[in-house]
Short mmCIF file of C-alpha atoms in Angstrom, two decimals:
data_model
loop_
_atom_site.label_atom_id
_atom_site.label_comp_id
_atom_site.label_asym_id
_atom_site.label_seq_id
_atom_site.Cartn_x
_atom_site.Cartn_y
_atom_site.Cartn_z
CA MET T 26 17.52 -14.01 -2.67
CA LEU T 27 15.53 -16.60 -0.72
CA GLU T 28 17.09 -15.48 2.55
CA LYS T 29 15.88 -11.92 1.92
CA ILE T 30 12.39 -13.23 1.22
CA VAL T 31 12.42 -15.02 4.59
CA GLU T 32 13.46 -11.73 6.23
CA ILE T 33 10.56 -9.93 4.53
CA ILE T 34 8.11 -12.65 5.61
CA VAL T 35 9.28 -12.29 9.22
CA TYR T 36 8.90 -8.51 9.02
CA VAL T 37 5.40 -8.68 7.50
CA ILE T 38 4.14 -11.30 9.98
CA SER T 39 5.54 -9.25 12.85
CA GLU T 40 3.80 -6.16 11.50
CA MET T 41 0.53 -8.09 11.11
CA ASN T 42 0.47 -8.35 14.91
CA ASN T 43 0.01 -4.55 14.96
CA VAL T 44 -2.37 -4.19 11.99
CA ARG T 45 -5.25 -6.26 10.64
CA SER T 46 -4.12 -7.14 7.11
CA ILE T 47 -1.20 -7.22 4.71
CA SER T 48 -2.66 -4.29 2.78
CA GLU T 49 -2.26 -2.03 5.84
CA ILE T 50 1.50 -2.67 6.13
CA ASP T 51 3.78 0.12 4.95
CA ILE T 52 5.71 -1.50 2.09
CA GLU T 53 7.86 1.62 1.72
CA GLU T 54 9.65 0.59 4.91
CA LEU T 55 10.81 -2.57 3.11
CA HIS T 56 12.16 -0.46 0.23
CA LEU T 57 14.03 1.70 2.75
CA ARG T 58 15.58 -1.47 4.18
CA GLY T 59 16.97 -2.26 0.73
CA TYR T 60 14.62 -4.96 -0.52
CA THR T 61 13.70 -5.01 -4.21
CA ASP T 62 10.19 -4.98 -5.66
CA LEU T 63 10.68 -8.59 -6.80
CA GLU T 64 11.70 -9.80 -3.33
CA ILE T 65 8.77 -7.98 -1.73
CA SER T 66 6.32 -9.32 -4.34
CA VAL T 67 7.44 -12.93 -3.89
CA ALA T 68 7.24 -12.69 -0.09
CA LEU T 69 3.79 -11.08 -0.16
CA SER T 70 2.58 -13.60 -2.73
CA TRP T 71 3.74 -16.50 -0.55
CA LEU T 72 2.06 -14.98 2.50
CA THR T 73 -1.17 -14.33 0.61
CA ASP T 74 -1.25 -17.97 -0.53
CA LYS T 75 -0.76 -19.16 3.04
CA LEU T 76 -3.43 -16.80 4.40
CA ASN T 77 -5.86 -17.97 1.71
CA ASP T 78 -5.19 -21.58 2.74
CA ILE T 79 -6.08 -20.67 6.33
CA GLU T 80 -9.28 -18.92 5.23
CA ASP T 81 -10.25 -21.97 3.13
CA ASN T 82 -9.73 -24.16 6.22
CA LYS T 83 -6.82 -25.95 4.59
CA PRO T 84 -4.25 -26.67 7.28
CA ILE T 85 -0.79 -25.41 6.45
CA ARG T 86 0.72 -27.92 8.87
CA LYS T 87 -0.35 -30.42 11.48
CA PRO T 88 -1.81 -28.97 14.68
CA GLN T 89 0.60 -28.89 17.58
CA SER T 90 0.20 -28.90 21.29
CA GLU T 91 0.50 -25.38 22.65
CA LYS T 92 2.48 -26.78 25.56
CA SER T 93 5.19 -28.40 23.46
CA PHE T 94 8.62 -26.85 23.63
CA ARG T 95 11.95 -28.04 22.26
CA ILE T 96 14.79 -28.14 24.76
CA LEU T 97 18.21 -28.68 23.25
CA HIS T 98 20.46 -31.52 24.32
CA THR T 99 23.90 -30.41 25.47
CA ALA T 100 25.47 -31.52 22.19
CA GLU T 101 22.77 -29.71 20.20
CA LYS T 102 23.45 -26.39 21.97
CA ASP T 103 26.82 -26.25 20.21
CA LEU T 104 25.15 -26.45 16.78
CA PHE T 105 23.73 -22.90 16.76
CA THR T 106 24.91 -19.44 17.66
CA THR T 107 22.82 -17.76 20.35
CA GLN T 108 21.41 -15.37 17.75
CA SER T 109 20.48 -18.09 15.25
CA TRP T 110 18.72 -20.20 17.92
CA GLY T 111 16.77 -17.11 18.99
CA GLU T 112 15.76 -16.47 15.37
CA LEU T 113 14.70 -20.10 14.98
CA LEU T 114 12.41 -19.72 17.99
CA GLN T 115 11.07 -16.47 16.51
CA TYR T 116 10.23 -18.23 13.21
CA HIS T 117 8.41 -20.86 15.23
CA SER T 118 6.47 -18.34 17.32
CA LEU T 119 5.42 -16.46 14.16
CA GLY T 120 4.13 -19.71 12.62
CA ILE T 121 6.61 -19.82 9.75
CA ILE T 122 7.92 -23.20 10.89
CA ASP T 123 6.52 -25.92 13.13
CA ASN T 124 8.05 -28.39 15.60
CA GLU T 125 8.71 -30.95 12.87
CA THR T 126 10.62 -28.36 10.87
CA ILE T 127 12.74 -27.47 13.90
CA GLU T 128 13.68 -31.15 14.14
CA LYS T 129 14.64 -31.18 10.45
CA ILE T 130 16.79 -28.09 10.95
CA ILE T 131 18.54 -29.66 13.93
CA GLU T 132 19.20 -32.78 11.83
CA LYS T 133 20.64 -30.62 9.04
CA ALA T 134 22.79 -28.77 11.56
CA ILE T 135 24.18 -32.09 12.79
CA MET T 136 25.05 -32.99 9.18
CA PHE T 137 26.89 -29.65 8.75
CA GLY T 138 29.43 -30.81 11.29
CA ARG T 139 31.02 -29.13 14.27
CA ARG T 140 30.81 -25.48 13.22
CA LYS T 141 27.97 -23.38 14.58
CA ILE T 142 25.06 -22.43 12.33
CA ASP T 143 24.91 -18.65 12.16
CA SER T 144 21.97 -16.42 11.32
CA GLN T 145 22.66 -16.32 7.57
CA GLN T 146 23.06 -20.09 7.29
CA LEU T 147 19.85 -20.57 9.26
CA LYS T 148 17.93 -18.32 6.85
CA THR T 149 19.26 -20.35 3.95
CA VAL T 150 18.11 -23.62 5.51
CA ILE T 151 14.69 -22.21 6.41
CA ALA T 152 14.27 -20.74 2.93
CA HIS T 153 14.90 -24.13 1.34
CA ILE T 154 12.54 -25.87 3.73
CA VAL T 155 9.77 -23.27 3.30
CA PHE T 156 10.03 -22.81 -0.47
CA TYR T 157 11.05 -26.30 -1.60
CA ARG T 158 8.87 -28.61 0.43
CA ASP T 159 8.89 -32.34 -0.21
CA LYS T 160 6.68 -33.05 -3.24
CA ASN T 161 5.65 -36.37 -1.71
CA GLN T 162 3.77 -34.49 1.02
CA ASN T 163 1.48 -32.86 -1.61
CA GLN T 164 2.43 -29.41 -0.44
CA MET T 165 2.51 -26.43 -2.75
CA ASN T 166 5.89 -25.40 -4.11
CA THR T 167 6.23 -21.65 -4.39
CA LEU T 168 7.00 -20.34 -7.84
CA MET T 169 10.13 -18.21 -7.90
CA LEU T 170 10.14 -15.36 -10.37
CA ASN T 171 12.93 -14.17 -12.60
CA LYS T 172 14.15 -10.60 -12.19
CA ASP T 173 12.05 -9.37 -15.15
CA ASP T 174 8.80 -11.19 -14.24
CA LEU T 175 5.81 -9.30 -12.92
CA ILE T 176 2.89 -10.31 -10.73
CA ASN T 177 -0.46 -9.07 -12.05
#
């Protein structure tokens, strides 16, 4: 389920480049893509929390240099499929993850061993990083709903 929520977040952030707010995004398109009301609600709730943090001038993450760019070492290139590395860069460009998170993902990929991280595995790793942040960093943990829970 978390992987689908990451997919929805990517879709909504991409759509926000074309429209001004979340409320203007056509949610019906997400239903047509097969996402459930619960998955859509959790993703939109997470995004709303993050947007509120920005409006309240609470940084979501440390500022980064706009000129910084991660170039993979030769050994690191073998850790990801071409598609998954492209998606990782997309998550970064959309602001879902930062440079530090990319480093954590590369470290996790090294721990996985010699097989390449594919798109689905990458979404799983990103979902766990985004939704289960380290409590010692005083960052908000997102509440996950059960299938019968509602958001009022």
